[in-house]
mmCIF file of C-alpha atoms in Angstrom:
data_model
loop_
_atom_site.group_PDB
_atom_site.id
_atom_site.type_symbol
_atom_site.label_atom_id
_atom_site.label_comp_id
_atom_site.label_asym_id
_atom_site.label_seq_id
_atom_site.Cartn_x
_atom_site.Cartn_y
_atom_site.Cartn_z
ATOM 1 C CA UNK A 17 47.119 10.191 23.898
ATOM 2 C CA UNK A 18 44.440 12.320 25.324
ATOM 3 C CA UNK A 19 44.209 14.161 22.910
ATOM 4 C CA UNK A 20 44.145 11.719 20.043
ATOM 5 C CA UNK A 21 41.028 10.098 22.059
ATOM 6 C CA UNK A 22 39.454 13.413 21.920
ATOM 7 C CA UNK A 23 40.200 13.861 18.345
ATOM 8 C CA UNK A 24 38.257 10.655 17.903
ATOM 9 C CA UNK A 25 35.484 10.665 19.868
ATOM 10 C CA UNK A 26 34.677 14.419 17.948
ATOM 11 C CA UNK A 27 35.248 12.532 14.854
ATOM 12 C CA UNK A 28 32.666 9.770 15.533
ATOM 13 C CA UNK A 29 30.103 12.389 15.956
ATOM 14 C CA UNK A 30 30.300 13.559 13.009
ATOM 15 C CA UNK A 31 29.684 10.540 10.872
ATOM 16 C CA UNK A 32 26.596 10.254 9.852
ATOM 17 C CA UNK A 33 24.798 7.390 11.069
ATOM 18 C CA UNK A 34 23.925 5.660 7.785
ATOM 19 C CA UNK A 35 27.565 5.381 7.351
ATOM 20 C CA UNK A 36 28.160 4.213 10.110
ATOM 21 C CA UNK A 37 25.910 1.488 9.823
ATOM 22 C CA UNK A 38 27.635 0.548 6.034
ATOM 23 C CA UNK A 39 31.044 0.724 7.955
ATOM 24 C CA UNK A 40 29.994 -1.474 10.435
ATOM 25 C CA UNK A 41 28.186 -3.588 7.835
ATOM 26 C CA UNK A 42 31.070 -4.378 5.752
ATOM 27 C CA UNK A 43 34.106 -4.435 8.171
ATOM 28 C CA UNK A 44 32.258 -6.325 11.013
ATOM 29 C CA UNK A 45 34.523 -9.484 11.346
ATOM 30 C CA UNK A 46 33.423 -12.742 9.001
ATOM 31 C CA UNK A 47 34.185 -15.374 12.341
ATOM 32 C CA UNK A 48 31.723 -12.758 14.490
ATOM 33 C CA UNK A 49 29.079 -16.081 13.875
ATOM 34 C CA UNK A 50 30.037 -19.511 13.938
ATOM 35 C CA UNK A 51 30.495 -21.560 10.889
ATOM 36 C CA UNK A 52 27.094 -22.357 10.166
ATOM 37 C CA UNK A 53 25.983 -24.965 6.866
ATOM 38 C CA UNK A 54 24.212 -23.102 4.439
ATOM 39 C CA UNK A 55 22.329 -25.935 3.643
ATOM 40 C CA UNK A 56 20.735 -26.422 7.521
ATOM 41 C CA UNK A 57 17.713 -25.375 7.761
ATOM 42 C CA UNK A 58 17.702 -22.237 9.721
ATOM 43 C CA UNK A 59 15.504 -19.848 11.928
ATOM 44 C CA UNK A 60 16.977 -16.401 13.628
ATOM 45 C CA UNK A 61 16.016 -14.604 16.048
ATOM 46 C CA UNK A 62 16.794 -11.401 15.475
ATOM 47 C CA UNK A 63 17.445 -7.839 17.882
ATOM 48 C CA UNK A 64 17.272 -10.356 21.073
ATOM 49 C CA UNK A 65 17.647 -8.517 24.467
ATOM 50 C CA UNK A 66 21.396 -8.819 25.797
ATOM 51 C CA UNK A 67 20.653 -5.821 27.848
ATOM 52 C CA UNK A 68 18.650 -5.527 31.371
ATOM 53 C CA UNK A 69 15.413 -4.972 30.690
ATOM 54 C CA UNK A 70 13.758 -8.760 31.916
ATOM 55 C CA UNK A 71 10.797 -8.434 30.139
ATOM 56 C CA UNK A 72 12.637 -8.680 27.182
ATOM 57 C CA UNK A 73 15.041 -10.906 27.677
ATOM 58 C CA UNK A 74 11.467 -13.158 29.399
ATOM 59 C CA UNK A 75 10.503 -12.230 25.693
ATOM 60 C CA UNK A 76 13.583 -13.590 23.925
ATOM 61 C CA UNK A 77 13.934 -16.913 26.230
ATOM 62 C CA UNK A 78 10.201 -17.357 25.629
ATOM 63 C CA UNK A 79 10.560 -17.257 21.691
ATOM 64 C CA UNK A 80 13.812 -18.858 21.541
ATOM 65 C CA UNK A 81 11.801 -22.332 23.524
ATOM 66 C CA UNK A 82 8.726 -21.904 20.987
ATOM 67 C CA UNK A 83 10.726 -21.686 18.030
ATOM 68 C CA UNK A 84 12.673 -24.984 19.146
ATOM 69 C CA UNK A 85 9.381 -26.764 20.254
ATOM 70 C CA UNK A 86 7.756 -26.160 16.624
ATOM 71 C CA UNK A 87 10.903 -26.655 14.354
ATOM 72 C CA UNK A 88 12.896 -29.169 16.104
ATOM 73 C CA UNK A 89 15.229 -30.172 13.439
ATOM 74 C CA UNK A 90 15.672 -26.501 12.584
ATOM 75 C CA UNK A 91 18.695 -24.658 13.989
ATOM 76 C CA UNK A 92 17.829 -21.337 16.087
ATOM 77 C CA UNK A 93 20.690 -18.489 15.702
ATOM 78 C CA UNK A 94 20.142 -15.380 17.425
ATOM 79 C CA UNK A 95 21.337 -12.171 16.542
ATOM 80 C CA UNK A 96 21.606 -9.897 19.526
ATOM 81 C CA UNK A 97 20.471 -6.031 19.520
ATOM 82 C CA UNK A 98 23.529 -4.497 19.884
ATOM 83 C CA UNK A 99 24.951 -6.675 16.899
ATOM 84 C CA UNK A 100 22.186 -6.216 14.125
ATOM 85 C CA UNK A 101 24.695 -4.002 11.862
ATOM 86 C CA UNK A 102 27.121 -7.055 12.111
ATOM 87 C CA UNK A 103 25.355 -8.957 9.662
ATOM 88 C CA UNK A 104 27.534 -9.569 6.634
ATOM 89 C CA UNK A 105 28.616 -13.334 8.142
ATOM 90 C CA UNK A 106 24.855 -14.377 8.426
ATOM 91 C CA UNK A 107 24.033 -12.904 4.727
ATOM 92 C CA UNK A 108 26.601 -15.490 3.419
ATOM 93 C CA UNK A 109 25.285 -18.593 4.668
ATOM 94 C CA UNK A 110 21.237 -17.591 4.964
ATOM 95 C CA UNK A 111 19.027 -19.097 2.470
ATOM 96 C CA UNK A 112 15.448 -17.859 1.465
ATOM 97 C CA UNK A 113 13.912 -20.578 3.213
ATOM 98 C CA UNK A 114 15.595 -19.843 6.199
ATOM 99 C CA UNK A 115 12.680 -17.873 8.568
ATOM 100 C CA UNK A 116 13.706 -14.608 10.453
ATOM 101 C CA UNK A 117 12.019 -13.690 13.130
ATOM 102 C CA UNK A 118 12.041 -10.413 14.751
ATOM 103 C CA UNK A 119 11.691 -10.211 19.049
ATOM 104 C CA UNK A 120 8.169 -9.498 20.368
ATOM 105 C CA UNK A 121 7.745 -7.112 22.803
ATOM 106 C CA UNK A 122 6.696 -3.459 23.453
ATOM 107 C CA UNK A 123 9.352 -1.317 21.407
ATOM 108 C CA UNK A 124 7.391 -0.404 17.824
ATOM 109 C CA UNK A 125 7.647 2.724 17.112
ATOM 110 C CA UNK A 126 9.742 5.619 18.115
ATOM 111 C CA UNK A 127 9.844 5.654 22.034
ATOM 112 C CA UNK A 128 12.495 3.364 22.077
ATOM 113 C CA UNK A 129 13.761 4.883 18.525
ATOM 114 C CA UNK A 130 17.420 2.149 18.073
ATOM 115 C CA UNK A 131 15.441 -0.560 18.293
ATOM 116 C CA UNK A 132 12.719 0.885 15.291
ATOM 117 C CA UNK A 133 15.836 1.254 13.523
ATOM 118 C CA UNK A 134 17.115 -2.068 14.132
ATOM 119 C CA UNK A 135 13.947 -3.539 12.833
ATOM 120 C CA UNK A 136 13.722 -1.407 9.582
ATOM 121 C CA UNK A 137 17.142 -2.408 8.871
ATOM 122 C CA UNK A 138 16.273 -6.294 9.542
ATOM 123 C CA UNK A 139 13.809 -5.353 6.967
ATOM 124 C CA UNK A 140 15.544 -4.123 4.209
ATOM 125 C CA UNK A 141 18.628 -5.948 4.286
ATOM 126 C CA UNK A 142 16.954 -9.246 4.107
ATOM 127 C CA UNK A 143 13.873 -8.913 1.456
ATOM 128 C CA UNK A 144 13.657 -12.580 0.120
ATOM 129 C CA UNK A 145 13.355 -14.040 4.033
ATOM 130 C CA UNK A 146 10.348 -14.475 5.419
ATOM 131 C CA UNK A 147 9.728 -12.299 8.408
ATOM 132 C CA UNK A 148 7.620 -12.927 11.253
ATOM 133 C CA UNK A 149 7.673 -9.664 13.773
ATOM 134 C CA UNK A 150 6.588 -11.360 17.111
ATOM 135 C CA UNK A 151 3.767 -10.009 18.985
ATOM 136 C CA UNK A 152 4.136 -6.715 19.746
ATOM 137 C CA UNK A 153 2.560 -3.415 21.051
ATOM 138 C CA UNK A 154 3.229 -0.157 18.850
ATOM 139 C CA UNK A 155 3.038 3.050 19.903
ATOM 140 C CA UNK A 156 4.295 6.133 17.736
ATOM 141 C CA UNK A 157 4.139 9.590 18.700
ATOM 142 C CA UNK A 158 4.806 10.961 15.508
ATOM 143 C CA UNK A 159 3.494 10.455 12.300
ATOM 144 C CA UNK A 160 6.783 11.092 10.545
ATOM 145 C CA UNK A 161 8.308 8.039 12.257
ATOM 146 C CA UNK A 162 5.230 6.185 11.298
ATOM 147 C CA UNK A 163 5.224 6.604 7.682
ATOM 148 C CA UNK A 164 9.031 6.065 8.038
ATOM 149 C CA UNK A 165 8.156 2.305 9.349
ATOM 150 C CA UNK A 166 5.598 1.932 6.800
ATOM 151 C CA UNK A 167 7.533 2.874 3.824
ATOM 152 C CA UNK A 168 10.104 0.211 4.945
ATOM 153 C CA UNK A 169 7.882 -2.289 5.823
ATOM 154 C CA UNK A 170 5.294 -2.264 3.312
ATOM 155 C CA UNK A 171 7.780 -2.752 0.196
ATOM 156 C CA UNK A 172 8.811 -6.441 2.023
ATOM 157 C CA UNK A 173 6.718 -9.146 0.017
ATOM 158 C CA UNK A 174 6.386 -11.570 3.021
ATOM 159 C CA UNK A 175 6.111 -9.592 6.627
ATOM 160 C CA UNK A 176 4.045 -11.036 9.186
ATOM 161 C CA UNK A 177 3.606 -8.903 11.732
ATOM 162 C CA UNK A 178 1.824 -9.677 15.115
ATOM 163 C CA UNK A 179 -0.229 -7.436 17.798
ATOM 164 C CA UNK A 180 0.153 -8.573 21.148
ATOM 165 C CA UNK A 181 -3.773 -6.687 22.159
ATOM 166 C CA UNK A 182 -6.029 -5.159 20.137
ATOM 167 C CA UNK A 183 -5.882 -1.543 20.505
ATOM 168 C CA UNK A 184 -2.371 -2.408 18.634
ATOM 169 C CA UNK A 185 -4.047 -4.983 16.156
ATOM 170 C CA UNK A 186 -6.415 -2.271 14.738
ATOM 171 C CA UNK A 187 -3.705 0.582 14.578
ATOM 172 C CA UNK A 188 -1.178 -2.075 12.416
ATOM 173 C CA UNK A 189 -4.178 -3.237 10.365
ATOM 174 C CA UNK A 190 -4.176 0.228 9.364
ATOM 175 C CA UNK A 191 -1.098 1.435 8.963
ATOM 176 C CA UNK A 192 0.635 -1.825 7.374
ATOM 177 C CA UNK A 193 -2.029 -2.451 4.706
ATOM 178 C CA UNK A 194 0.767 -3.971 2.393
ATOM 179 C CA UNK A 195 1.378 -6.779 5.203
ATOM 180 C CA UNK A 196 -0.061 -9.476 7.071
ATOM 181 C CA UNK A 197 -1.459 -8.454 10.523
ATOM 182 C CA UNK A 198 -2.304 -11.026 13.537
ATOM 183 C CA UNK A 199 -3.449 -10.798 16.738
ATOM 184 C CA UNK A 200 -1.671 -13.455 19.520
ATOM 185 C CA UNK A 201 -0.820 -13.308 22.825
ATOM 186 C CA UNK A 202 2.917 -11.931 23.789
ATOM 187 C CA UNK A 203 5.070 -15.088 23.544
ATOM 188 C CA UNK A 204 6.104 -15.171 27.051
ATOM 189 C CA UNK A 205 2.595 -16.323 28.007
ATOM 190 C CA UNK A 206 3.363 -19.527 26.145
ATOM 191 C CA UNK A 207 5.801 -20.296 29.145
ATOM 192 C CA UNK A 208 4.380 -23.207 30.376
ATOM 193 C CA UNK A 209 2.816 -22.782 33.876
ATOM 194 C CA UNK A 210 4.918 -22.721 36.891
ATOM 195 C CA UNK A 211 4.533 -24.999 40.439
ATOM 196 C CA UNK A 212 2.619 -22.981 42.888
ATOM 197 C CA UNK A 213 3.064 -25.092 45.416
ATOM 198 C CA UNK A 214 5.519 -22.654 47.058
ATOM 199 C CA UNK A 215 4.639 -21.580 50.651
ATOM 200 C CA UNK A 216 3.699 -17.689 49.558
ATOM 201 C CA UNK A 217 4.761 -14.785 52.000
ATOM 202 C CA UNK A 218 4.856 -11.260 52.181
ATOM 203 C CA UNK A 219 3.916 -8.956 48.994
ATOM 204 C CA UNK A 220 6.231 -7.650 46.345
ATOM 205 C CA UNK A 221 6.225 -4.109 45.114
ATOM 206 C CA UNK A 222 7.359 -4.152 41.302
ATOM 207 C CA UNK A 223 6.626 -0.172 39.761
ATOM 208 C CA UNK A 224 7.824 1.480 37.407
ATOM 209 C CA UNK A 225 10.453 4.741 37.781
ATOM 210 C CA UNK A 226 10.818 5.776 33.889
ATOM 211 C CA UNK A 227 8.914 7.104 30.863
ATOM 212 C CA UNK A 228 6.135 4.527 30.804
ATOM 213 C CA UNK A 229 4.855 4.978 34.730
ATOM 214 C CA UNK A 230 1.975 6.620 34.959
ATOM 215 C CA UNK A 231 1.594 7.003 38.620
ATOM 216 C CA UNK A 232 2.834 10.477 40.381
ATOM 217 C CA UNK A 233 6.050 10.346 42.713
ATOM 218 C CA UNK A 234 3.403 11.162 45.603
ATOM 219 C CA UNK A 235 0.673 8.869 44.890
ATOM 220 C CA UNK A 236 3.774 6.157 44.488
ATOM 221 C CA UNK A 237 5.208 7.061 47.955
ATOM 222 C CA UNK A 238 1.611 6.958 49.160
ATOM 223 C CA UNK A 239 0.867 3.668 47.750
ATOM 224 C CA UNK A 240 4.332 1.928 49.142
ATOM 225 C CA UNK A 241 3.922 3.747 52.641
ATOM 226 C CA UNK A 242 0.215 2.295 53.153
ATOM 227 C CA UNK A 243 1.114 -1.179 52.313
ATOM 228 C CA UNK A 244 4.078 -1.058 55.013
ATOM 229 C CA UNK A 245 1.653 -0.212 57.183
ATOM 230 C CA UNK A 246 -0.354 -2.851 56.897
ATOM 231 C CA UNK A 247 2.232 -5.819 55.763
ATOM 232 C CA UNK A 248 5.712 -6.615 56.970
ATOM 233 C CA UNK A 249 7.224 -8.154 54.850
ATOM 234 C CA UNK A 250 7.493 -5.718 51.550
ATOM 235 C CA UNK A 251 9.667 -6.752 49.151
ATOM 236 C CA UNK A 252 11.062 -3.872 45.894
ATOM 237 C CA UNK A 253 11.626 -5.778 42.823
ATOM 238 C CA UNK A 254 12.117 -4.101 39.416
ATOM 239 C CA UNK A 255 12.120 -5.703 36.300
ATOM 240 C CA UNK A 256 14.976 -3.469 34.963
ATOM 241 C CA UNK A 257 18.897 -4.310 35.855
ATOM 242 C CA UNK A 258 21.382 -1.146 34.454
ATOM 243 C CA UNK A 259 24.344 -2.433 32.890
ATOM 244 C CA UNK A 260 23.226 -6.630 33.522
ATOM 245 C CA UNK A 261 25.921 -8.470 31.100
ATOM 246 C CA UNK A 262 24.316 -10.677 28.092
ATOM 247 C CA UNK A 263 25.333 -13.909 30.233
ATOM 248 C CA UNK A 264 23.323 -12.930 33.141
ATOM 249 C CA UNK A 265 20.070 -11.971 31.789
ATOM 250 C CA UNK A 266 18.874 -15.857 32.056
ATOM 251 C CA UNK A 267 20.022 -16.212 35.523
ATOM 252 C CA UNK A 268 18.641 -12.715 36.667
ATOM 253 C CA UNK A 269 15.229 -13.864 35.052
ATOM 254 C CA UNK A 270 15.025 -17.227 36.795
ATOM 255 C CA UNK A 271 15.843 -15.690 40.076
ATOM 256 C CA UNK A 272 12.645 -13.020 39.483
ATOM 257 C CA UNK A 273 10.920 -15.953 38.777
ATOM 258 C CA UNK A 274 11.435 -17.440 41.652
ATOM 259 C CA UNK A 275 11.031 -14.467 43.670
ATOM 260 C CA UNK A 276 7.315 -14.381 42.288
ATOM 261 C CA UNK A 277 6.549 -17.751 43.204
ATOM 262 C CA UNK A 278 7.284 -17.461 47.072
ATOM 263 C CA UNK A 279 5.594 -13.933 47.423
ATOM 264 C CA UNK A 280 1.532 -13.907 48.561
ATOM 265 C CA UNK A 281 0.883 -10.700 46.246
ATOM 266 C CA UNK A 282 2.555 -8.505 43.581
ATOM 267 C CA UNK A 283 1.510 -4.761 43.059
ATOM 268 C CA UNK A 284 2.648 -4.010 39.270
ATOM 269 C CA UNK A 285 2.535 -1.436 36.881
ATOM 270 C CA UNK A 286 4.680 -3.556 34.592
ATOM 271 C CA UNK A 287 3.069 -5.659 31.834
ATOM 272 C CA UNK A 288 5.787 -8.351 32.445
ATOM 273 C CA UNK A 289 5.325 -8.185 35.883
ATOM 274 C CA UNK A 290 1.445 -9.282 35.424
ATOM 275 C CA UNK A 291 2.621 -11.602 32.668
ATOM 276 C CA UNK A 292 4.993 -13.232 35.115
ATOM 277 C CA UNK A 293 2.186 -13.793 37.666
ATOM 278 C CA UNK A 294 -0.024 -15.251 35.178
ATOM 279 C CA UNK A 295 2.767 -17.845 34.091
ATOM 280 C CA UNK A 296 3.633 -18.663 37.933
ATOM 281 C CA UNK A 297 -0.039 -18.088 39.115
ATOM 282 C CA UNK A 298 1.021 -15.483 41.555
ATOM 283 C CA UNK A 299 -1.717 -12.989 43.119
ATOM 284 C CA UNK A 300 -1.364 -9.812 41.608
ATOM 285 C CA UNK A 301 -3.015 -6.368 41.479
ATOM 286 C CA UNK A 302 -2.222 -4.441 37.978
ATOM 287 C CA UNK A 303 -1.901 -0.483 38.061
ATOM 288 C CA UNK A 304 -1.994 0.969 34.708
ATOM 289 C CA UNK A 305 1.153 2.375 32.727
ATOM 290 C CA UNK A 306 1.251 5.502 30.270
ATOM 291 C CA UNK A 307 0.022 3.528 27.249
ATOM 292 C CA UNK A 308 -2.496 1.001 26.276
ATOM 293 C CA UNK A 309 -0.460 -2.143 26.494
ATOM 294 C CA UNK A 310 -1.083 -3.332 29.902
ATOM 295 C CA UNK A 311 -4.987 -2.833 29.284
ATOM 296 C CA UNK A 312 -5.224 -4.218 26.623
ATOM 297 C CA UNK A 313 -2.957 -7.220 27.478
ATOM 298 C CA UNK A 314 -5.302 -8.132 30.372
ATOM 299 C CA UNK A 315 -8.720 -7.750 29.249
ATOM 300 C CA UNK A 316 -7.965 -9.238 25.452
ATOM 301 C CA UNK A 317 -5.871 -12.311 27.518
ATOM 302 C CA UNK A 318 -5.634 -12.467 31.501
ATOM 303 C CA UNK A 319 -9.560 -10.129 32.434
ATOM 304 C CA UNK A 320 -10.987 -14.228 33.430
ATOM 305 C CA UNK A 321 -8.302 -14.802 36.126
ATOM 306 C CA UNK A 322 -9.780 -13.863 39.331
ATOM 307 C CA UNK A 323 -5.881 -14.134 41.309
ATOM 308 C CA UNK A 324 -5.168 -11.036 38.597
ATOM 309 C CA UNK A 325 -6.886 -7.887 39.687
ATOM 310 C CA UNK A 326 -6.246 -4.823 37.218
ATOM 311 C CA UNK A 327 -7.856 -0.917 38.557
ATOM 312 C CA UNK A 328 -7.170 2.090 37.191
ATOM 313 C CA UNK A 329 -7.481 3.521 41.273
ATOM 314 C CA UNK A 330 -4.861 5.676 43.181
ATOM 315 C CA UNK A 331 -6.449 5.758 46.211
ATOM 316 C CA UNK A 332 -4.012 3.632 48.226
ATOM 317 C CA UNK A 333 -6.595 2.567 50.644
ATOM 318 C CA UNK A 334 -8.854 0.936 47.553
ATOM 319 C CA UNK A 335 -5.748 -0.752 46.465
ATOM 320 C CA UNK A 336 -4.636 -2.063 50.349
ATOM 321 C CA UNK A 337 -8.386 -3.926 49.545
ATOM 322 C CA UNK A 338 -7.492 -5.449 46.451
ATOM 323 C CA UNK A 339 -4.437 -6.779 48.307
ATOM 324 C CA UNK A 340 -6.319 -8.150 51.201
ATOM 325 C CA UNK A 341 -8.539 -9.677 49.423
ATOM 326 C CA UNK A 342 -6.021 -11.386 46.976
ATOM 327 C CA UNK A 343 -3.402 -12.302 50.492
ATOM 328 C CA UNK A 344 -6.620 -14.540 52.048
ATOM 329 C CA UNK A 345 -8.051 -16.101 49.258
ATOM 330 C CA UNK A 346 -7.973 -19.490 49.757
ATOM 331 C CA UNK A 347 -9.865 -20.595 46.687
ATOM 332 C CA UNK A 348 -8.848 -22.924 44.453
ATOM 333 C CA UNK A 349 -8.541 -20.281 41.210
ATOM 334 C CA UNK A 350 -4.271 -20.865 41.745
ATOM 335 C CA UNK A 351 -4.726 -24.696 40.787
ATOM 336 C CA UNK A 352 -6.621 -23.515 37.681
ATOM 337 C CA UNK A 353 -4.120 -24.175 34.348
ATOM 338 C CA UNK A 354 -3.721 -20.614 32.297
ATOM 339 C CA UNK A 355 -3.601 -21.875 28.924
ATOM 340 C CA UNK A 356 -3.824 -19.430 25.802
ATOM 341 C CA UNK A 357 -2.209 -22.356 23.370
ATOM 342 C CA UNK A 358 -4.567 -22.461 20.620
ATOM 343 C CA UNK A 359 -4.302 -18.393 20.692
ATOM 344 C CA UNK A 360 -0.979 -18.879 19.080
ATOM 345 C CA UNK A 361 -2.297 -20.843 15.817
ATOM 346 C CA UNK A 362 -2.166 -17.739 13.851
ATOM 347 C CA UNK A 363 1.528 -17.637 14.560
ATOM 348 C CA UNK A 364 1.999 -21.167 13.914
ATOM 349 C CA UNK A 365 -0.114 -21.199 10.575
ATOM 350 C CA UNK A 366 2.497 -17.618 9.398
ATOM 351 C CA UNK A 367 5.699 -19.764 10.597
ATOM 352 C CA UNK A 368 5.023 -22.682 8.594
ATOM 353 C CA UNK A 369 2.765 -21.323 5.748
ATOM 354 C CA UNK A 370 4.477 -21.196 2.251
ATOM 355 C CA UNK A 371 6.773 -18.608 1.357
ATOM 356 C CA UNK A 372 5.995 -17.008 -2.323
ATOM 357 C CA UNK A 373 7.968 -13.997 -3.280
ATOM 358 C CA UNK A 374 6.915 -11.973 -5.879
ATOM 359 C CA UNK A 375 8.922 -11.409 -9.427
ATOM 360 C CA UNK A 376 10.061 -7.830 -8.529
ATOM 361 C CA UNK A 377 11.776 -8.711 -5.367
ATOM 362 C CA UNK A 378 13.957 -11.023 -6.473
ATOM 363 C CA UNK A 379 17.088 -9.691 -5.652
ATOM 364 C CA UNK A 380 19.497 -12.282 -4.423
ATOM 365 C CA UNK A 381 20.978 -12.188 -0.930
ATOM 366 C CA UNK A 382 24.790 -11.867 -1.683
ATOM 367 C CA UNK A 383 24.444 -8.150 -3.279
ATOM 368 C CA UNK A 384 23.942 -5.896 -0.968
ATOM 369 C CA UNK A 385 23.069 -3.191 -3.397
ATOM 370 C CA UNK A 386 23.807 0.546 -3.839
ATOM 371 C CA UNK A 387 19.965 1.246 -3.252
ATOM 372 C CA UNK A 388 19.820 -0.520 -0.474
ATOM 373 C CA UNK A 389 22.918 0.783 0.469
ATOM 374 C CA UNK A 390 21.048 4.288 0.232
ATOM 375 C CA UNK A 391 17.844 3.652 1.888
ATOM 376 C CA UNK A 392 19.863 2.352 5.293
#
């Protein structure tokens, strides 16, 4: 028996991964989705987070209660990231008036490399859809990736793709000529404002430990030992859960949530984490991460909240000051509404704009074809 697994598992390795896509394409099971109408009128939302990163399962919740606020007789189906190659139920019952929408977030381009490949296949496999890519940040470190993405994506007729800050915006304007680039805030700040009524205690350390921190191991220990000092009551929250199951992610998210609301100050080098405090009006102070998409998230969106301090500092004694300062205010900035609704027209205006396909993509849905077939 041991054996036989081993056998296997050497086996799997050494089928290619476009075949195993096809394979999983063609024998994934026909009851995977429920029995859906064909003739409902239909939005997905597709590569949703079932895995434990809370930013992007804030991200999926947040576009999930959009999509059902603007189309309200529409029905929302979600296709999950780790089921994006199961697809050959939905490609039966999907019309070409049916929307697909693709999760916002920070994952375009080839630092988090499956999920690139789960939206180039989106892409491809569903050319007569119109598909709106959610505000996102992109950040490719290698220009063979790149033109990878933009060879896919520029030969789909109706792609919408948004920025989530403009350092993004400019770099998709010029990469993506062949589609339609927007700038709007990420989705999860239209959450509608939280209570902060809450009595607010102690201060909440939420930093990153991966790829994207930019802060040293020393000037991290530094930072977190000069705080305890100073404050009690020090709280370590991460945004990340390893191995969180699908049906938890909402539940894990709420309690975070509520975590932020009782807390006097977060220190955060995670965009959610400042998104989060925007949404519940919690006190933060924003360190920067390895890329642009914390910047450029605050000063395009949050740079006119005064409870939201952002500093590229280290010194952990400048930073204690930013968190005294932000622990005794007693002004009246966290009664002050943080609304960014009319920033989201141009994704309302691509949602429910017509949808014209050329004459040279019109391929119908129910032939999955041998060139697509080859391009996977």
């Amino acid at each position: 028996m041991l054996m036989n697994s081993h056998i296997q598992s050497m086996l799997a390795k050494k089928i290619p991964f476009k075949l195993k896509i096809i394979s999983k394409y063609f024998l994934s099971n026909k009851d995977f989705y429920p029995i859906i109408s064909k003739v409902e009128d239909k939005i997905f939302v597709a590569i949703a987070a079932d895995y434990g990163n809370l930013g992007d399962i804030a991200i999926t919740y947040a576009q999930i209660s959009y999509l059902k606020e603007q189309f309200q007789s529409h029905k929302i189906v979600t296709i999950y990231a780790n089921d994006v190659y199961l697809l050959k139920r939905i490609k039966s019952f999907i019309r070409s008036s049916d929307i697909l929408t693709i999760i916002g977030g920070g994952n375009m381009g080839d630092a988090y490399q499956v999920l690139e490949d789960s939206r180039r296949y989106i892409i491809k496999l569903f050319p007569e859809n119109k598909i709106i890519s959610f505000p996102q940040s992109i950040d490719f470190k290698t220009v063979k990736s790149l033109k990878k993405s933009i060879k896919v994506y520029s030969k789909h007729p109706n792609l919408h793709i948004f920025a989530r800050e403009s350092t993004s915006y400019e770099t998709m304007k010029e990469s993506f000529k062949n589609n339609h680039v927007y700038l709007a805030p990420d989705i999860v700040l239209s959450l509608k404002n939280m209570d902060s009524k809450a009595v607010r205690d102690g201060i909440i350390l939420c930093l990153r430990s991966d790829k994207e921190q930019k802060l040293t191991k020393q000037q991290k220990e530094s930072l977190i030992e000069t705080i305890k000092q100073k404050y009690a009551n020090v709280k370590a929250y991460d945004t990340y859960i390893p191995n969180l199951p699908k049906e938890l992610g909402q539940q894990e998210l709420m309690k975070l949530f509520d975590a932020f609301k009782k807390t006097g100050v977060v220190i955060t080098d995670r965009l959610h984490g400042m998104i989060f405090c925007a949404i519940k009006k919690t006190p933060c102070v924003v360190l920067p991460n390895s890329n642009h998409k914390i910047a450029g998230t605050y000063n395009e969106w949050l740079a006119d909240l005064r409870f939201i301090i952002f500093t590229e500092e280290t010194n952990p004694d400048q930073i204690l000051e930013y968190i005294n300062k932000l622990y005794h205010d007693e002004s009246d900035e966290l009664n002050i509404r943080v609304d960014l609704r009319d920033k989201f027209q141009p994704l309302d205006d691509a949602l429910k704009s017509e949808k014209v396909f050329p004459k040279s993509f019109s391929r119908t849905l129910r032939n999955f074809t041998k060139e697509t077939i080859r391009s996977l």
